[in-house]
Amino acid sequence: MGRYVIRRTLFAIPTLIVISLIIFAILDLAPGDPAANLPLTIPAEVREAIRESLGLNDPFLLQWLKWMRLMFINEPLHTIESIFNVCIGDCEARDRILSWSSRAPALDIIWQRMPQTLWVLGGAFIIGALIAIPVGIVSAYRQYSWFDNLGTFFSTIGFSVPTFFTGILAIIIFSVALGWFPSFYDTTLVVNSWDTFVLQVKQMIMPVVVLSLFNAAALARFTRASMLDNLNEDYVRTARSKGVGETKVVMVHVLRNSLIPVVTLLALQIPGIFGGAIITEQIFRINGIGQLLIAAIGQSDVPMVQTLTFIFAVLIVLFNLIADVTYGVLDPRIRYD
Amino acid sequence: MTQAATPVLDVTDLATRFDTQDGMVHAVNGVSFTLNRGEFLGVVGESGSGKSVTMMSLLRLIPIPPGQIVSGKAMFEGQDLLAMELEDLRSVRGGRIGFIFQDPLTSLNPVLTVGHQIMESLDIHTDIPEKERPDRAQQLLELVGIPAAKQRLDNFPHELSGGMRQRVMIAMALACSPRVIIADEPTTALDVTIQAQIIEIVKELRQRLGTAVIWITHDLGVVAGLADRVIVMYGGQIVEEATVSDLYSDPKHPYTRGLLGSVPRLDQKGLKLVNIKGQPPSLWERPASCSFAPRCPYAFDRCRAENPPLMDVGPGHKAACWWDVDNGRPR
């Protein structure tokens, strides 16, 4: 297993390099000019000087190589320095990836935005999984019962209605009409007392519920299908023929087998929810990384878009590896060495 | 036979149906038989004759629904298995009646170790303390002839060969020293050489432990070498019941004759393989007439009007047929 993980990690490096080149190429082909957002009063030659200073006139490959150097050498060095409080080489004058619109280091902004995203998305992901898996188990065990039908009804809705619709519907009902929850997510809120904690929970409820409904829908259906596949297997009959009780038959014999594909799906969903966050954050005005990406695209902020999409790419590659490894851990029939 | 007086299992008028989307399937229609202490009972019949469903109905191992046990009694150690609460039935399953299934690959749980699956039975039915269970499991594996038994406990089913897996199944069924073992085509999925080994193991264990065995098969050759008594099933009913020597030397039911006639023979060259003409009966209706009549060369009016009950045709020999094949006239 260890050797397999190392091999896969080494394979990930060329993969990620190619991904970053493709992202860079797409951004280069995209229309838009970071200098176009500047006030019209700026003379043409100043505008040209700004473009020159941003390195926009450099050849495409050179721009990419510069970004690569910043991303893989300067940024890791800076991270190490700030963690251990040391100075390696020319730490004062070291270049970092700068956002063109704010002139602040892109990664610092991303780190600032990350907690909001993780709170809402992580909450939605965990709540979604905690609801979906038990619902899937009961639905399969009591197939075609009223519970199963109700579960099917909700998961069909959850899966087929997009979050930008359910989100806005929730805002109209619970914020506008009933006034129960705020429609804006206040990032400046500091949780330091019971009241602020209640406020934090209140502002998280709607985005978390909307997103977890969506996540849970697919997962519940998947768990149900996987359980149904296994419930009719011969080994379940064998377990019953040994006198094993129903709870143990389901929770030990069937569930262990059914969770193999479910856990894989869960691991693969994690990078996916960052993508889903782009829309949800926009609706609920959560200034997480999803909103950051949308804003950066609007401002033609190439370094920011490049860095964010690259982080998404790393997450996808990483969680693919995690999915494969958990698959091997859960299913003794799979050996990687 | 002195054991004949002490039945361990006595089944009367068992009927099982399946309520499927296409209609009601009458899988078992009024089956009655007894199993004596330490006896080896062979149950033969073609696919769909109801032999497996009969045995699984006894322990309610058929899926319910769509399956339903409509009538019958199954007396085992003074209790009716079919009337028992499920909770009580669980102490019988695997404890006093062990089951061996056909396909040892799909019948073992792929993600649990062999040891875990054997010790599970010990946990449910015996009070062997947890620490001693691995030793007992190891003994069981040694009993069924698995080499390096201690290491095998930590193996997963896919790491064993087909024959080894079936031995594990047998060890599981034996774990709590049951009174009865029901083996549902235990050798069908195995190579012929492995088949022979498994049969030897069961034979030897039966002698050593005195367990009664019900051996379900469609292989008449296997039964001939093993069983004391044989039940022949057709269309969810018992059509003939006899000691193994009577059945092979003097079959009374036309279906049994057809079955024995269709066993390929190696000792006579150039013979055409004989088969029974026609199709197995559809089970959509509970049979009102003899279900073998459409395929039977002896069938006459009564066969198509009335379903024959199991009648005595000799000492310890019963057949469900209106035609007396020996004398060539109706009974």
XYZ file of C-alpha atoms in Angstrom:
668
model
C 0.000 0.000 0.000
C 2.791 2.446 0.958
C 4.601 1.943 -2.324
C 1.348 2.343 -4.197
C 0.654 5.692 -2.514
C 4.176 6.931 -3.282
C 3.884 5.843 -6.905
C 0.521 7.538 -7.272
C 1.842 10.731 -5.642
C 4.788 10.824 -8.053
C 2.400 10.329 -10.958
C 0.340 13.251 -9.665
C 3.212 15.700 -10.256
C 3.294 15.564 -14.085
C -0.513 15.431 -14.075
C -0.736 18.655 -12.105
C 1.919 20.369 -14.245
C -0.060 19.571 -17.376
C -3.295 20.710 -15.711
C -1.732 24.041 -14.737
C -0.469 24.546 -18.302
C -3.923 23.868 -19.718
C -5.577 26.246 -17.253
C -2.995 28.881 -18.127
C -3.562 28.386 -21.846
C -7.336 28.691 -21.475
C -6.976 31.864 -19.422
C -4.578 33.267 -22.013
C -7.055 32.600 -24.802
C -9.936 34.113 -22.847
C -10.869 37.677 -23.781
C -10.472 40.401 -21.186
C -7.786 42.817 -20.137
C -6.934 43.607 -16.500
C -6.151 47.168 -17.530
C -9.598 47.608 -19.050
C -11.191 47.974 -15.630
C -9.040 51.006 -14.828
C -10.633 54.467 -15.102
C -10.893 55.852 -18.647
C -8.953 58.980 -17.650
C -5.695 57.031 -17.554
C -3.720 57.825 -20.681
C -2.948 55.079 -23.174
C 0.815 55.065 -22.532
C 0.338 54.694 -18.763
C -2.083 51.890 -19.449
C 0.571 50.226 -21.618
C 3.155 50.660 -18.847
C 0.808 48.976 -16.387
C 0.388 46.068 -18.793
C 4.157 45.870 -19.176
C 4.658 45.869 -15.394
C 2.172 43.003 -14.966
C 4.213 40.969 -17.445
C 1.320 40.751 -19.887
C 3.551 41.366 -22.885
C 5.812 38.433 -22.109
C 5.466 35.308 -24.243
C 2.815 32.878 -23.003
C 5.251 30.141 -21.945
C 7.438 32.584 -20.055
C 4.399 33.856 -18.118
C 3.502 30.284 -17.220
C 7.069 29.442 -16.141
C 7.140 32.534 -13.949
C 3.901 31.488 -12.291
C 5.266 27.972 -11.820
C 8.382 29.341 -10.133
C 6.289 31.456 -7.777
C 3.837 28.647 -7.035
C 6.297 25.832 -6.440
C 9.370 27.612 -5.060
C 8.569 31.009 -3.623
C 5.184 30.234 -2.077
C 6.287 27.029 -0.276
C 9.377 28.859 1.014
C 7.205 31.689 2.287
C 4.872 29.230 4.006
C 7.795 27.495 5.718
C 9.221 30.847 6.810
C 5.969 32.062 8.272
C 5.316 28.794 10.114
C 8.777 28.427 11.665
C 9.474 32.148 11.818
C 12.811 31.846 10.004
C 14.368 33.526 7.011
C 15.688 31.439 4.149
C 17.854 33.382 1.690
C 16.447 36.615 0.332
C 13.208 36.503 2.268
C 12.526 40.252 2.271
C 12.523 40.747 -1.478
C 10.973 37.432 -2.502
C 8.216 37.723 -5.097
C 4.837 36.146 -4.391
C 1.830 35.506 -6.602
C 0.038 38.837 -6.509
C -3.580 39.406 -7.326
C -3.759 41.942 -10.150
C -6.836 43.597 -8.778
C -5.899 43.953 -5.108
C -2.077 43.701 -5.348
C -2.171 41.454 -2.285
C -0.631 37.943 -2.320
C -3.226 35.607 -3.839
C -2.640 32.786 -1.363
C -3.083 35.110 1.627
C -6.496 36.130 0.303
C -7.413 32.514 -0.318
C -6.424 31.600 3.257
C -8.605 34.429 4.533
C -11.597 33.205 2.558
C -11.117 29.507 3.287
C -12.758 29.303 6.776
C -16.140 30.609 5.552
C -16.159 28.067 2.740
C -15.090 25.223 4.993
C -17.681 26.031 7.665
C -20.575 26.072 5.260
C -19.388 23.361 2.876
C -17.901 21.116 5.510
C -21.094 21.458 7.552
C -23.252 20.673 4.538
C -21.074 17.732 3.588
C -21.051 16.148 7.045
C -24.758 16.769 7.698
C -25.567 15.484 4.201
C -23.652 12.257 4.767
C -25.078 11.769 8.275
C -28.607 12.054 6.897
C -28.107 10.249 3.609
C -26.445 7.031 4.774
C -29.017 6.066 7.448
C -31.869 7.069 5.114
C -30.352 4.921 2.379
C -29.993 1.943 4.721
C -33.572 2.093 6.022
C -34.978 2.769 2.537
C -33.295 -0.328 1.182
C -34.230 -2.554 4.100
C -37.848 -1.408 3.944
C -38.047 -1.147 0.181
C -41.319 0.382 -1.128
C -42.487 1.246 2.396
C -43.870 4.731 3.101
C -40.444 5.702 4.445
C -38.739 4.578 1.258
C -41.289 6.412 -0.890
C -40.868 9.589 1.137
C -37.084 9.287 0.848
C -37.352 8.758 -2.893
C -39.617 11.817 -3.181
C -37.218 14.091 -1.308
C -34.092 12.804 -2.998
C -35.663 13.225 -6.434
C -36.446 16.839 -5.537
C -33.060 17.395 -3.929
C -31.209 15.975 -6.861
C -33.207 17.528 -9.687
C -33.810 21.039 -8.354
C -30.590 23.079 -8.531
C -29.270 24.888 -5.452
C -29.645 28.306 -7.067
C -33.395 27.664 -7.144
C -33.829 26.095 -3.691
C -31.470 28.733 -2.256
C -33.461 31.663 -3.601
C -36.719 29.980 -2.615
C -35.375 29.573 0.929
C -34.346 33.238 1.051
C -37.776 34.375 -0.159
C -39.634 32.216 2.355
C -37.449 32.311 5.462
C -35.703 35.681 5.135
C -38.110 37.882 3.230
C -41.523 36.535 4.212
C -40.906 35.048 7.663
C -37.756 36.913 8.655
C -36.342 33.948 10.568
C -32.850 33.900 9.103
C -30.602 36.602 7.615
C -30.241 36.435 3.840
C -26.651 37.700 4.044
C -23.784 35.813 5.596
C -21.886 38.176 7.896
C -18.223 37.161 7.770
C -17.156 39.799 10.266
C -19.199 38.141 13.002
C -16.914 36.968 15.800
C -18.286 34.127 17.900
C -17.436 34.972 21.519
C -20.723 34.660 23.384
C -23.942 32.660 23.338
C -25.762 35.366 21.356
C -23.131 35.550 18.640
C -23.078 31.747 18.484
C -26.850 31.718 17.918
C -26.397 34.355 15.208
C -23.678 32.269 13.554
C -25.895 29.177 13.588
C -28.807 31.198 12.220
C -26.838 32.543 9.298
C -25.396 29.118 8.520
C -28.700 27.225 8.559
C -30.020 28.153 5.128
C -26.875 27.621 3.042
C -26.031 24.413 4.915
C -29.533 22.984 4.541
C -29.794 23.900 0.869
C -26.411 22.417 0.054
C -26.775 19.328 2.231
C -30.166 18.536 0.695
C -28.431 18.468 -2.646
C -25.477 16.379 -1.431
C -27.655 14.008 0.580
C -30.055 13.328 -2.291
C -27.528 11.622 -4.539
C -25.784 9.903 -1.661
C -29.013 8.464 -0.206
C -30.009 7.018 -3.566
C -26.554 5.568 -4.006
C -26.499 4.017 -0.520
C -29.974 2.550 -1.082
C -28.992 1.002 -4.415
C -25.799 -0.415 -2.980
C -27.649 -1.890 0.014
C -30.296 -3.436 -2.241
C -27.599 -5.066 -4.344
C -26.141 -6.701 -1.282
C -29.325 -7.566 0.640
C -30.158 -10.341 -1.822
C -26.671 -11.809 -1.868
C -26.131 -15.422 -0.882
C -23.887 -14.521 2.034
C -26.780 -12.653 3.675
C -28.798 -15.865 3.586
C -25.785 -17.691 5.029
C -25.603 -15.189 7.881
C -29.307 -15.689 8.609
C -28.855 -19.469 8.438
C -26.304 -19.141 11.234
C -28.893 -17.445 13.419
C -27.455 -13.928 13.158
C -30.018 -11.319 14.236
C -31.460 -8.896 11.670
C -29.700 -5.823 13.071
C -26.343 -7.543 12.857
C -27.124 -8.967 9.421
C -27.756 -5.458 8.123
C -25.170 -3.465 10.075
C -22.279 -5.935 9.895
C -22.745 -8.188 6.893
C -24.611 -6.010 4.413
C -23.382 -2.553 5.389
C -19.691 -3.441 5.292
C -20.104 -4.519 1.681
C -22.444 -1.710 0.684
C -20.253 1.080 2.033
C -17.350 0.262 -0.289
C -18.760 2.194 -3.257
C -20.419 4.772 -0.985
C -17.172 5.808 0.701
C -15.531 6.098 -2.690
C -18.326 8.374 -3.856
C -17.978 10.453 -0.680
C -14.257 10.974 -1.244
C -14.873 11.979 -4.845
C -17.661 14.370 -3.813
C -15.382 16.489 -1.629
C -13.653 18.412 -4.439
C -17.013 18.560 -6.178
C -18.594 20.488 -3.320
C -16.007 23.228 -3.701
C -17.352 23.640 -7.209
C -20.915 23.582 -5.918
C -19.954 26.262 -3.429
C -19.309 28.731 -6.215
C -23.060 28.987 -6.807
C -24.244 28.638 -3.215
C -21.790 31.262 -1.944
C -22.983 33.638 -4.617
C -26.631 33.220 -3.577
C -26.109 33.588 0.150
C -23.379 36.221 -0.161
C -20.799 34.165 1.658
C -17.401 35.583 0.822
C -15.628 32.265 0.601
C -13.355 31.032 -2.150
C -16.236 30.423 -4.544
C -17.182 34.062 -4.508
C -13.518 34.994 -4.716
C -13.207 32.992 -7.931
C -16.276 34.608 -9.514
C -15.011 38.100 -8.626
C -11.514 37.320 -9.945
C -12.920 36.108 -13.254
C -14.935 39.322 -13.560
C -11.790 41.403 -13.019
C -9.619 39.326 -15.389
C -7.407 38.667 -12.374
C -5.407 35.899 -14.058
C -3.020 34.996 -11.168
C -5.924 34.644 -8.745
C -8.031 32.529 -11.112
C -5.012 30.434 -12.028
C -4.084 29.793 -8.389
C -7.636 28.970 -7.313
C -8.338 26.597 -10.189
C -4.994 24.961 -9.550
C -5.943 24.391 -5.912
C -9.189 22.771 -7.100
C -7.130 20.548 -9.397
C -4.861 19.507 -6.518
C -7.917 18.667 -4.405
C -9.410 16.515 -7.155
C -6.165 14.590 -7.678
C -5.690 14.202 -3.921
C -9.207 12.943 -3.227
C -9.056 10.564 -6.166
C -6.032 9.032 -4.509
C -7.809 8.964 -1.131
C -10.812 7.263 -2.767
C -8.599 4.568 -4.276
C -6.782 3.983 -1.003
C -9.995 3.711 1.055
C -11.329 1.315 -1.552
C -8.355 -0.930 -0.894
C -8.745 -0.609 2.865
C -12.465 -1.480 2.834
C -12.372 -4.269 0.273
C -9.903 -7.045 1.098
C -10.210 -8.371 -2.456
C -8.348 -5.321 -3.747
C -4.592 -5.249 -3.301
C -2.406 -2.649 -4.901
C 1.022 -4.131 -4.364
C -32.995 -49.920 10.838
C -33.298 -49.278 14.555
C -33.148 -45.497 14.284
C -36.361 -45.501 12.265
C -38.428 -45.152 15.396
C -36.937 -41.815 16.432
C -37.590 -39.039 13.973
C -35.624 -35.858 14.614
C -37.547 -33.823 12.086
C -41.139 -34.479 11.058
C -42.606 -32.329 8.306
C -46.274 -32.527 7.358
C -48.148 -30.850 4.517
C -45.679 -28.019 3.938
C -46.761 -25.555 1.252
C -44.852 -22.477 0.131
C -45.885 -19.896 -2.433
C -44.234 -16.864 -3.962
C -46.347 -13.847 -4.767
C -44.508 -12.508 -7.811
C -45.374 -9.716 -10.227
C -46.495 -12.260 -12.805
C -48.714 -14.191 -10.427
C -48.586 -16.728 -7.645
C -45.901 -19.395 -7.915
C -46.794 -22.594 -6.078
C -43.283 -23.753 -5.308
C -44.016 -26.380 -2.641
C -47.376 -28.138 -2.539
C -48.044 -30.271 0.495
C -44.724 -31.951 1.267
C -44.518 -34.436 4.146
C -41.458 -36.405 5.202
C -39.554 -37.484 8.271
C -35.870 -37.462 9.017
C -34.603 -39.976 11.513
C -31.822 -39.497 13.998
C -28.442 -39.833 12.300
C -30.039 -40.601 8.963
C -28.721 -39.522 5.590
C -31.660 -38.395 3.475
C -31.132 -37.594 -0.193
C -33.512 -35.178 -1.907
C -33.382 -35.298 -5.695
C -35.273 -33.534 -8.424
C -34.662 -31.247 -11.361
C -34.257 -27.479 -11.109
C -37.468 -25.853 -9.928
C -38.859 -29.014 -8.359
C -39.037 -27.258 -5.004
C -36.325 -29.187 -3.185
C -34.337 -26.149 -2.035
C -37.414 -24.070 -1.252
C -38.790 -26.916 0.876
C -35.688 -27.030 3.033
C -35.252 -23.279 3.235
C -38.913 -22.885 4.206
C -38.259 -25.007 7.280
C -35.944 -22.311 8.664
C -37.794 -19.467 6.934
C -34.712 -18.633 4.880
C -36.792 -17.845 1.799
C -37.391 -14.125 1.243
C -40.682 -13.264 2.981
C -42.354 -11.484 1.157
C -42.652 -12.395 -1.728
C -42.503 -15.908 -0.243
C -45.151 -17.157 2.148
C -45.497 -20.439 3.969
C -49.161 -21.265 3.542
C -49.528 -24.419 5.557
C -47.647 -27.164 7.266
C -45.994 -28.282 10.426
C -42.329 -29.046 10.998
C -41.791 -30.718 14.341
C -38.194 -30.522 15.522
C -37.341 -31.556 19.084
C -40.935 -31.124 20.165
C -41.395 -27.684 18.650
C -43.051 -26.585 15.422
C -40.407 -24.657 13.455
C -43.064 -23.008 11.320
C -45.103 -21.700 14.246
C -42.126 -20.518 16.293
C -41.336 -16.856 16.889
C -38.493 -15.661 14.664
C -36.460 -14.927 17.779
C -36.677 -18.587 18.883
C -36.085 -19.824 15.362
C -32.745 -18.008 15.409
C -31.477 -20.270 18.142
C -32.304 -23.244 15.910
C -30.688 -21.743 12.812
C -27.015 -22.553 12.910
C -27.310 -23.899 16.438
C -29.290 -27.119 16.111
C -29.817 -27.122 12.349
C -26.847 -26.198 10.168
C -27.082 -25.156 6.541
C -24.534 -25.639 3.763
C -25.187 -23.724 0.550
C -24.406 -24.391 -3.050
C -21.929 -21.753 -4.152
C -19.227 -21.322 -1.514
C -17.860 -18.145 -3.136
C -21.042 -16.107 -2.995
C -22.238 -17.744 0.202
C -19.351 -16.433 2.270
C -19.135 -12.755 3.119
C -16.260 -11.332 1.035
C -15.185 -8.647 3.520
C -15.098 -10.741 6.687
C -12.366 -13.219 7.526
C -13.040 -16.940 7.598
C -12.327 -16.941 11.325
C -14.811 -14.144 11.980
C -17.533 -15.965 10.083
C -17.013 -19.222 11.970
C -16.697 -17.555 15.360
C -19.907 -15.636 14.740
C -21.846 -18.895 15.114
C -19.954 -19.751 18.279
C -20.767 -16.320 19.662
C -24.489 -16.726 19.026
C -25.078 -20.321 20.045
C -22.431 -21.374 22.539
C -21.049 -19.947 25.748
C -17.439 -20.521 24.732
C -15.568 -17.456 26.032
C -14.284 -15.087 23.396
C -10.636 -15.978 24.055
C -11.169 -19.660 23.344
C -13.202 -19.173 20.179
C -10.202 -18.985 17.819
C -9.002 -22.358 19.138
C -12.414 -23.890 18.574
C -12.598 -22.386 15.070
C -9.171 -23.813 14.338
C -10.308 -27.262 15.509
C -13.325 -27.026 13.212
C -11.144 -26.191 10.226
C -8.877 -29.110 11.070
C -11.946 -31.335 11.352
C -12.905 -30.580 7.743
C -9.341 -31.170 6.591
C -7.994 -27.678 6.041
C -4.200 -27.579 6.359
C -2.502 -24.763 8.299
C -5.849 -24.032 9.918
C -4.524 -21.392 12.297
C -3.292 -19.161 9.470
C -6.467 -19.761 7.471
C -8.565 -18.080 10.168
C -7.210 -14.706 9.074
C -7.795 -15.363 5.382
C -10.618 -13.799 3.431
C -12.817 -16.133 1.372
C -11.317 -15.002 -1.951
C -7.900 -16.178 -0.777
C -9.101 -19.790 -0.615
C -9.837 -22.243 -3.417
C -13.376 -23.440 -4.154
C -12.937 -26.689 -2.270
C -11.417 -24.908 0.729
C -14.299 -22.451 0.781
C -16.823 -25.284 0.806
C -14.912 -26.867 3.690
C -15.211 -23.547 5.508
C -18.964 -23.614 4.877
C -19.119 -27.114 6.325
C -17.051 -26.041 9.329
C -19.480 -23.161 9.873
C -22.466 -25.493 9.680
C -20.791 -27.879 12.141
C -19.644 -25.156 14.516
C -22.307 -25.736 17.145
C -22.653 -29.527 16.708
C -26.133 -29.416 15.135
C -28.574 -32.345 15.189
C -29.351 -31.841 11.503
C -27.326 -30.523 8.605
C -29.142 -29.432 5.475
C -26.788 -29.365 2.501
C -28.196 -27.610 -0.570
C -26.309 -28.916 -3.602
C -23.018 -28.507 -1.764
C -20.866 -30.029 -4.476
C -22.499 -28.641 -7.607
C -20.111 -25.710 -7.975
C -17.004 -27.832 -7.414
C -14.652 -29.920 -9.562
C -15.353 -33.635 -9.602
C -12.221 -34.474 -7.602
C -13.053 -31.846 -4.978
C -16.637 -33.112 -4.949
C -15.384 -36.549 -3.985
C -13.281 -35.078 -1.169
C -16.194 -33.071 0.205
C -18.466 -36.117 0.085
C -15.845 -38.136 1.972
C -15.601 -35.439 4.628
C -19.361 -35.328 5.155
C -19.574 -39.130 5.267
C -16.837 -39.344 7.868
C -18.173 -36.491 9.982
C -21.617 -38.020 9.992
C -20.232 -41.272 11.298
C -18.146 -39.530 13.896
C -20.715 -36.980 15.096
C -23.972 -38.825 14.418
C -25.560 -35.835 12.727
C -28.570 -36.373 10.479
C -28.021 -35.015 6.986
C -30.438 -33.823 4.320
C -28.522 -33.713 1.044
C -30.244 -31.832 -1.765
C -28.913 -32.592 -5.225
C -29.822 -33.250 -8.812
C -26.954 -35.712 -9.100
C -28.344 -39.214 -8.659
C -24.859 -40.696 -8.571
C -23.870 -38.708 -5.488
C -26.999 -39.782 -3.629
C -26.529 -43.456 -4.529
C -23.230 -43.598 -2.694
C -24.280 -41.600 0.348
C -27.899 -41.771 1.327
C -29.930 -44.180 3.442
C -33.207 -42.992 2.035
C -34.139 -40.859 -0.961
C -36.998 -38.471 -1.668
C -37.751 -37.639 -5.297
C -39.467 -34.310 -5.887
C -41.367 -33.084 -8.915
C -43.448 -29.923 -9.320
C -43.226 -29.036 -5.639
C -44.409 -32.452 -4.480
C -42.796 -35.670 -3.334
C -43.422 -38.277 -6.017
C -41.445 -41.145 -4.566
C -39.768 -42.036 -1.305
C -37.715 -45.187 -0.741
C -34.521 -46.600 0.660
C -31.654 -45.984 -1.677
C -31.391 -49.626 -2.814
C -35.154 -49.907 -3.473
C -35.207 -46.691 -5.396
C -32.396 -47.665 -7.728
C -33.366 -51.306 -8.198
C -37.116 -50.914 -8.305
C -38.349 -47.360 -8.993
C -42.143 -47.152 -8.856
C -42.824 -43.709 -10.249
C -42.522 -43.096 -14.001
C -40.643 -39.877 -13.277
C -38.031 -41.678 -11.165
C -37.676 -44.229 -13.955
C -37.155 -41.401 -16.413
C -34.586 -39.764 -14.125
C -32.605 -42.969 -13.667
C -32.859 -43.631 -17.387
C -31.358 -40.241 -18.193
C -28.155 -40.773 -16.205
C -25.357 -41.033 -18.786
C -23.521 -44.361 -18.613
C -19.864 -44.912 -19.258
C -19.997 -48.699 -19.307
C -22.262 -49.075 -22.339
C -20.908 -47.599 -25.515
C -22.955 -46.072 -28.291
C -26.132 -45.613 -26.275
C -28.145 -42.506 -26.993
C -28.646 -40.225 -24.013
C -32.253 -40.656 -22.944
C -34.216 -37.666 -21.763
C -37.695 -37.126 -20.397
C -39.837 -35.582 -23.132
C -41.647 -32.349 -22.424
C -41.175 -29.437 -20.063
C -41.138 -29.281 -16.266
C -44.557 -28.204 -14.955
C -45.486 -24.566 -14.635
C -46.174 -23.711 -11.025
C -48.725 -20.953 -11.627
C -51.561 -23.138 -10.314
C -51.704 -25.510 -7.412
C -51.793 -28.866 -9.252
C -55.282 -30.404 -9.426
C -54.129 -33.402 -11.415
C -50.841 -35.285 -11.535
C -48.271 -32.687 -12.592
C -46.171 -35.318 -14.375
C -49.117 -36.550 -16.481
C -48.331 -34.387 -19.585
C -44.882 -36.021 -19.843
C -45.820 -39.478 -18.627
C -45.933 -42.430 -21.054
C -48.377 -44.285 -18.742
C -50.804 -41.421 -18.162
C -54.501 -42.270 -18.352
C -57.790 -40.503 -17.538
C -57.487 -40.555 -13.775
C -54.026 -38.943 -13.875
C -55.486 -35.930 -15.669
C -58.427 -35.655 -13.264
C -57.018 -36.345 -9.832
C -53.703 -35.609 -8.124
C -52.304 -38.852 -6.698
C -51.328 -38.803 -3.004
C -48.182 -40.502 -1.747
C -49.254 -44.153 -1.404
C -47.517 -47.141 0.117
C -46.228 -49.354 -2.663
C -43.990 -51.624 -0.628
C -42.269 -51.791 2.767
C -40.895 -48.301 3.411
C -41.552 -47.422 -0.203
C -44.042 -44.760 -1.274
C -44.978 -43.355 -4.651
C -47.515 -40.818 -5.859
C -48.807 -42.521 -8.978
C -52.142 -43.999 -10.108
C -50.413 -46.511 -12.367
C -48.918 -49.711 -11.064
C -45.842 -49.986 -13.266
C -44.992 -53.528 -12.122
C -48.315 -55.052 -13.093
C -49.100 -52.699 -15.954
C -52.528 -51.667 -14.671
C -54.083 -48.836 -12.672
C -53.720 -49.031 -8.940
